[in-house]
Short mmCIF file of N, CA and C in Angstrom, two decimals:
data_model
loop_
_atom_site.label_atom_id
_atom_site.label_comp_id
_atom_site.label_asym_id
_atom_site.label_seq_id
_atom_site.Cartn_x
_atom_site.Cartn_y
_atom_site.Cartn_z
N MET A 1 14.15 21.06 17.98
CA MET A 1 13.28 20.88 17.15
C MET A 1 12.20 19.67 18.10
N TRP A 2 10.99 20.17 17.75
CA TRP A 2 9.89 19.56 18.89
C TRP A 2 9.50 18.17 18.05
N TYR A 3 9.15 17.46 19.13
CA TYR A 3 8.99 15.98 18.57
C TYR A 3 7.39 15.95 17.76
N THR A 4 6.81 17.04 17.82
CA THR A 4 5.53 17.19 17.07
C THR A 4 5.67 17.72 15.39
N ASP A 5 7.27 18.06 15.32
CA ASP A 5 7.69 18.63 14.03
C ASP A 5 7.95 17.19 13.42
N CYS A 6 8.06 16.52 13.94
CA CYS A 6 8.28 14.95 13.29
C CYS A 6 7.31 14.04 12.87
N MET A 7 6.20 14.59 13.72
CA MET A 7 4.93 13.94 13.53
C MET A 7 4.26 13.83 12.08
N PRO A 8 3.67 12.80 11.46
CA PRO A 8 2.93 12.81 10.19
C PRO A 8 1.49 13.75 10.35
N ASP A 9 1.72 14.78 9.19
CA ASP A 9 0.64 15.37 9.17
C ASP A 9 -0.63 15.12 8.24
N TRP A 10 -1.60 14.51 9.44
CA TRP A 10 -3.01 14.43 8.80
C TRP A 10 -3.99 15.30 8.42
N GLU A 11 -3.91 16.58 8.63
CA GLU A 11 -4.75 17.68 8.46
C GLU A 11 -4.41 18.36 7.04
N HIS A 12 -2.96 18.25 6.26
CA HIS A 12 -2.87 18.81 5.32
C HIS A 12 -2.80 17.76 4.19
N HIS A 13 -3.46 17.92 2.91
CA HIS A 13 -3.62 16.98 1.83
C HIS A 13 -2.79 17.70 0.74
N ASN A 14 -2.92 16.76 -0.44
CA ASN A 14 -2.39 17.09 -1.76
C ASN A 14 -3.76 17.61 -2.55
N LYS A 15 -3.58 18.02 -3.54
CA LYS A 15 -4.68 18.86 -4.37
C LYS A 15 -5.83 17.56 -4.87
N PHE A 16 -5.34 16.06 -4.58
CA PHE A 16 -6.16 15.13 -4.93
C PHE A 16 -6.72 14.49 -3.81
N GLY A 17 -6.53 14.87 -2.25
CA GLY A 17 -6.98 14.46 -1.07
C GLY A 17 -6.08 13.46 -0.55
N VAL A 18 -4.81 13.28 -0.77
CA VAL A 18 -3.86 12.21 -0.15
C VAL A 18 -3.26 13.13 1.08
N PRO A 19 -3.33 12.71 2.31
CA PRO A 19 -2.83 13.29 3.23
C PRO A 19 -1.32 13.38 3.14
N GLU A 20 -0.79 14.38 3.66
CA GLU A 20 0.66 14.77 3.93
C GLU A 20 1.22 13.72 4.59
N ALA A 21 0.76 12.91 5.45
CA ALA A 21 1.45 12.00 5.99
C ALA A 21 1.58 10.68 5.14
N PHE A 22 1.49 10.69 3.84
CA PHE A 22 1.68 9.79 3.05
C PHE A 22 3.04 10.22 2.13
N ARG A 23 3.42 11.51 2.31
CA ARG A 23 4.60 12.03 1.52
C ARG A 23 5.82 11.26 1.71
N SER A 24 6.42 10.51 3.19
CA SER A 24 7.43 9.87 3.22
C SER A 24 7.36 8.59 2.68
N LEU A 25 6.19 7.78 2.39
CA LEU A 25 5.92 6.49 1.90
C LEU A 25 5.74 6.67 0.47
N LEU A 26 5.63 7.74 -0.17
CA LEU A 26 5.46 7.79 -1.55
C LEU A 26 6.69 8.74 -1.96
N TRP A 27 7.73 8.44 -1.31
CA TRP A 27 9.16 9.44 -1.77
C TRP A 27 9.50 9.70 -2.94
N SER A 28 9.15 8.46 -3.78
CA SER A 28 9.88 8.26 -5.19
C SER A 28 8.73 8.67 -6.15
N PHE A 29 7.64 9.34 -5.57
CA PHE A 29 6.67 9.83 -6.61
C PHE A 29 6.74 11.56 -6.49
N LYS A 30 6.04 11.94 -7.28
CA LYS A 30 6.00 13.66 -7.43
C LYS A 30 4.39 13.67 -6.60
N PHE A 31 4.84 14.11 -5.21
CA PHE A 31 3.78 13.88 -4.43
C PHE A 31 2.47 14.88 -4.44
N ASP A 32 2.72 15.61 -4.99
CA ASP A 32 1.69 16.92 -5.40
C ASP A 32 0.88 15.96 -6.61
N ALA A 33 1.56 15.25 -7.10
CA ALA A 33 0.64 15.04 -8.64
C ALA A 33 0.03 13.47 -8.03
N ILE A 34 -0.09 12.86 -7.05
CA ILE A 34 -0.57 11.67 -6.89
C ILE A 34 -1.90 11.53 -6.88
N ASP A 35 -2.82 10.97 -7.79
CA ASP A 35 -4.18 11.09 -7.65
C ASP A 35 -4.30 9.37 -6.85
N PRO A 36 -5.16 9.56 -6.03
CA PRO A 36 -5.37 8.23 -5.08
C PRO A 36 -6.16 7.08 -5.85
N GLU A 37 -6.80 7.48 -6.90
CA GLU A 37 -7.69 6.71 -7.94
C GLU A 37 -6.49 5.97 -8.89
N ARG A 38 -5.92 6.81 -9.41
CA ARG A 38 -4.66 6.36 -10.65
C ARG A 38 -3.53 5.92 -9.96
N SER A 39 -3.12 5.98 -9.04
CA SER A 39 -2.04 5.75 -8.12
C SER A 39 -2.75 4.54 -7.01
N LYS A 40 -3.61 4.05 -7.23
CA LYS A 40 -4.24 3.13 -5.93
C LYS A 40 -3.30 2.05 -5.72
N GLU A 41 -2.81 1.41 -6.49
CA GLU A 41 -1.92 0.31 -6.29
C GLU A 41 -0.83 0.70 -5.58
N ASP A 42 0.05 1.53 -5.89
CA ASP A 42 1.27 2.04 -5.48
C ASP A 42 0.91 2.40 -4.26
N ILE A 43 -0.06 3.28 -3.72
CA ILE A 43 -0.16 3.60 -2.42
C ILE A 43 -0.70 2.45 -1.52
N ILE A 44 -1.53 1.54 -2.02
CA ILE A 44 -1.59 0.28 -1.07
C ILE A 44 -0.37 -0.38 -0.81
N VAL A 45 0.33 -0.77 -2.00
CA VAL A 45 1.70 -1.32 -1.91
C VAL A 45 2.70 -0.70 -0.85
N ASN A 46 3.05 0.42 -1.03
CA ASN A 46 3.78 1.32 -0.17
C ASN A 46 3.26 1.47 1.37
N THR A 47 2.09 1.69 1.40
CA THR A 47 1.37 1.67 2.82
C THR A 47 1.52 0.36 3.31
N LEU A 48 1.42 -0.69 2.80
CA LEU A 48 1.23 -2.14 3.76
C LEU A 48 2.96 -2.47 3.87
N ASN A 49 3.60 -1.81 3.36
CA ASN A 49 5.35 -1.86 3.35
C ASN A 49 5.64 -1.34 4.72
N ASP A 50 5.38 0.02 4.37
CA ASP A 50 6.10 0.90 5.43
C ASP A 50 5.25 1.87 5.99
N GLY A 51 3.73 1.72 6.13
CA GLY A 51 2.98 2.65 6.74
C GLY A 51 2.85 2.11 8.12
N THR A 52 2.16 3.25 9.12
CA THR A 52 1.62 2.91 10.53
C THR A 52 0.37 2.30 9.97
N LEU A 53 -0.20 1.87 11.31
CA LEU A 53 -1.74 1.40 11.36
C LEU A 53 -2.43 2.55 11.32
N LYS A 54 -2.17 3.85 11.40
CA LYS A 54 -3.19 5.13 10.75
C LYS A 54 -3.05 4.82 9.23
N HIS A 55 -1.92 4.71 8.66
CA HIS A 55 -1.99 4.97 7.39
C HIS A 55 -2.86 3.35 6.54
N TRP A 56 -2.56 2.49 7.56
CA TRP A 56 -3.59 1.15 6.95
C TRP A 56 -4.97 1.48 7.37
N HIS A 57 -5.16 2.16 8.53
CA HIS A 57 -6.62 2.81 8.52
C HIS A 57 -7.33 3.45 7.09
N TRP A 58 -6.20 4.33 7.03
CA TRP A 58 -6.71 5.31 5.63
C TRP A 58 -7.04 4.78 4.45
N ILE A 59 -6.05 3.83 4.06
CA ILE A 59 -6.51 2.84 2.77
C ILE A 59 -7.76 1.82 2.95
N ILE A 60 -7.78 1.45 4.35
CA ILE A 60 -9.10 0.69 4.15
C ILE A 60 -10.30 1.59 4.18
N GLU A 61 -10.09 2.72 4.57
CA GLU A 61 -11.35 3.50 4.54
C GLU A 61 -11.64 4.08 3.29
N ARG A 62 -10.51 4.01 2.66
CA ARG A 62 -10.83 5.09 1.19
C ARG A 62 -11.09 3.79 0.00
N TYR A 63 -10.25 2.85 0.08
CA TYR A 63 -10.51 1.97 -0.88
C TYR A 63 -11.23 0.84 -0.43
N GLY A 64 -11.43 0.61 0.61
CA GLY A 64 -11.99 -0.74 1.21
C GLY A 64 -11.09 -2.13 1.15
N ARG A 65 -11.49 -3.06 1.99
CA ARG A 65 -10.95 -4.46 2.39
C ARG A 65 -10.77 -5.08 0.88
N GLU A 66 -11.97 -5.09 0.30
CA GLU A 66 -11.98 -6.07 -0.75
C GLU A 66 -11.15 -5.58 -2.16
N ALA A 67 -10.92 -4.06 -1.98
CA ALA A 67 -9.95 -3.71 -3.24
C ALA A 67 -8.34 -4.05 -2.75
N ILE A 68 -8.26 -3.85 -1.44
CA ILE A 68 -6.82 -3.94 -1.18
C ILE A 68 -6.26 -5.53 -1.21
N TRP A 69 -7.71 -6.36 -0.92
CA TRP A 69 -7.30 -7.86 -1.07
C TRP A 69 -6.99 -8.02 -2.70
N HIS A 70 -7.64 -7.79 -3.71
CA HIS A 70 -7.39 -7.86 -4.97
C HIS A 70 -6.07 -7.26 -5.35
N VAL A 71 -5.53 -6.12 -4.73
CA VAL A 71 -4.11 -5.54 -5.32
C VAL A 71 -3.33 -6.81 -4.74
N LEU A 72 -3.53 -7.28 -3.46
CA LEU A 72 -2.48 -8.09 -2.84
C LEU A 72 -2.62 -9.68 -3.78
N ALA A 73 -3.70 -9.79 -4.14
CA ALA A 73 -3.82 -10.94 -4.96
C ALA A 73 -3.22 -11.19 -5.93
N LYS A 74 -2.82 -9.83 -6.86
CA LYS A 74 -2.17 -9.92 -8.06
C LYS A 74 -0.84 -9.50 -7.81
N ARG A 75 -0.33 -9.22 -6.71
CA ARG A 75 0.85 -8.72 -6.69
C ARG A 75 1.82 -9.89 -6.39
N LEU A 76 2.97 -9.50 -6.78
CA LEU A 76 4.30 -10.51 -6.24
C LEU A 76 4.69 -10.67 -4.92
N THR A 77 4.85 -11.50 -4.28
CA THR A 77 5.31 -11.87 -2.92
C THR A 77 6.75 -10.87 -2.73
N THR A 78 7.52 -10.69 -3.73
CA THR A 78 8.64 -10.29 -3.17
C THR A 78 8.52 -8.63 -3.57
N GLU A 79 7.56 -8.23 -3.76
CA GLU A 79 7.02 -6.78 -3.56
C GLU A 79 6.60 -6.33 -2.03
N PHE A 80 6.90 -7.25 -1.34
CA PHE A 80 6.49 -7.02 -0.26
C PHE A 80 7.69 -7.41 0.91
N TYR A 81 7.75 -6.83 2.02
CA TYR A 81 8.72 -7.02 3.27
C TYR A 81 7.88 -8.42 3.71
N PRO A 82 8.75 -9.51 4.35
CA PRO A 82 8.17 -10.61 4.79
C PRO A 82 7.02 -10.49 5.92
N GLU A 83 7.62 -9.72 6.67
CA GLU A 83 6.62 -9.17 8.25
C GLU A 83 5.58 -8.52 7.49
N SER A 84 5.57 -7.45 6.58
CA SER A 84 4.30 -6.58 6.09
C SER A 84 3.78 -7.66 5.38
N LEU A 85 3.84 -8.42 4.61
CA LEU A 85 3.12 -9.39 3.95
C LEU A 85 2.24 -10.31 4.73
N ASN A 86 3.21 -11.04 5.88
CA ASN A 86 2.46 -11.89 6.98
C ASN A 86 1.10 -11.11 7.22
N LEU A 87 1.38 -10.01 7.93
CA LEU A 87 0.41 -9.07 8.65
C LEU A 87 -0.75 -8.74 7.41
N ALA A 88 -0.52 -8.32 6.38
CA ALA A 88 -1.56 -7.98 5.59
C ALA A 88 -2.34 -9.50 5.28
N LEU A 89 -1.68 -10.38 4.96
CA LEU A 89 -2.23 -11.66 4.65
C LEU A 89 -3.67 -12.12 5.76
N LEU A 90 -3.07 -11.85 7.15
CA LEU A 90 -3.96 -12.09 7.96
C LEU A 90 -5.02 -11.07 8.30
N VAL A 91 -4.76 -9.99 7.97
CA VAL A 91 -5.80 -8.55 8.03
C VAL A 91 -6.58 -8.95 7.05
N PHE A 92 -6.46 -9.16 6.03
CA PHE A 92 -7.03 -9.14 4.97
C PHE A 92 -7.60 -10.70 4.36
N ASP A 93 -7.21 -11.44 5.17
CA ASP A 93 -7.62 -12.85 4.70
C ASP A 93 -7.23 -13.28 3.42
N LEU A 94 -6.29 -13.24 3.05
CA LEU A 94 -5.60 -13.89 1.75
C LEU A 94 -5.00 -14.89 2.11
N PRO A 95 -5.36 -16.28 1.52
CA PRO A 95 -4.36 -17.27 1.56
C PRO A 95 -3.25 -16.95 0.68
N ARG A 96 -2.14 -17.60 1.40
CA ARG A 96 -0.86 -17.24 0.57
C ARG A 96 -0.80 -17.58 -0.71
N GLY A 97 -1.42 -18.85 -0.96
CA GLY A 97 -1.55 -19.21 -2.07
C GLY A 97 -1.83 -18.60 -3.53
N ARG A 98 -3.00 -17.29 -3.11
CA ARG A 98 -3.45 -16.73 -3.98
C ARG A 98 -3.04 -15.56 -4.59
N MET A 99 -1.39 -15.24 -3.92
CA MET A 99 -1.03 -14.42 -4.29
C MET A 99 -0.08 -14.66 -5.96
N ALA A 100 0.19 -13.66 -6.91
CA ALA A 100 0.47 -13.90 -8.13
C ALA A 100 1.86 -14.85 -8.13
N ALA A 101 2.66 -14.59 -7.21
CA ALA A 101 4.13 -15.15 -7.26
C ALA A 101 4.07 -16.74 -6.69
N MET A 102 2.97 -17.14 -5.99
CA MET A 102 2.33 -18.34 -5.48
C MET A 102 1.77 -19.32 -6.32
N ARG A 103 1.27 -18.72 -7.32
CA ARG A 103 0.44 -19.73 -8.33
C ARG A 103 1.58 -20.40 -9.25
N ARG A 104 0.88 -21.48 -9.32
CA ARG A 104 1.90 -22.62 -10.30
C ARG A 104 1.62 -21.77 -11.99
N VAL A 105 2.77 -21.95 -12.10
CA VAL A 105 2.98 -21.16 -13.75
C VAL A 105 3.39 -22.44 -14.42
N SER A 106 2.91 -22.77 -15.67
CA SER A 106 3.14 -24.01 -16.29
C SER A 106 4.79 -23.43 -16.91
N PRO A 107 5.68 -24.37 -16.54
CA PRO A 107 7.09 -24.31 -17.41
C PRO A 107 7.22 -23.72 -18.97
N LEU A 108 8.06 -22.86 -19.04
CA LEU A 108 8.55 -22.53 -20.48
C LEU A 108 8.71 -23.98 -21.46
N ARG A 109 8.07 -23.71 -22.50
CA ARG A 109 8.35 -24.67 -23.15
C ARG A 109 9.26 -24.47 -24.72
N TYR A 110 10.55 -24.78 -24.85
CA TYR A 110 10.82 -24.49 -26.10
C TYR A 110 11.11 -25.42 -27.11
N ALA A 111 10.78 -24.88 -28.55
CA ALA A 111 10.73 -25.70 -29.82
C ALA A 111 12.32 -26.40 -29.87
#
C-alpha cells in the first residue's frame, strides 16, 4: 500500500459537493447523502474536532468565519475536544463566555 492511498481525496466529491476527504470525519452519517447546507453544523463541529488544517480551510471558505462563529457560540463546550475548542476560540475570535454551556443559566425552581 502506498502512502498516497491513505491521503484524503480532495478531488472527488459526493453529489452535493462535499469532498471525499470528509468521509472519515463524518463516519456516522451516510456520506453520499450529506448536503453541506442541511448538515452545516455537523460538518463544522466534526471538522473542528477531527479535521486537518486543510479541512478547516474548506469550511472557512464554504461557510465563512461568521457562520462558523455562530455555530460555535450556540454549541455546548462538551461537544468539542478541549484542544480543538481552544484553537477554534482563538481562530474564530470567540470569547469563551459566549458559548452556550458557559452562559449563566438561572437555576431551576421547584414549586
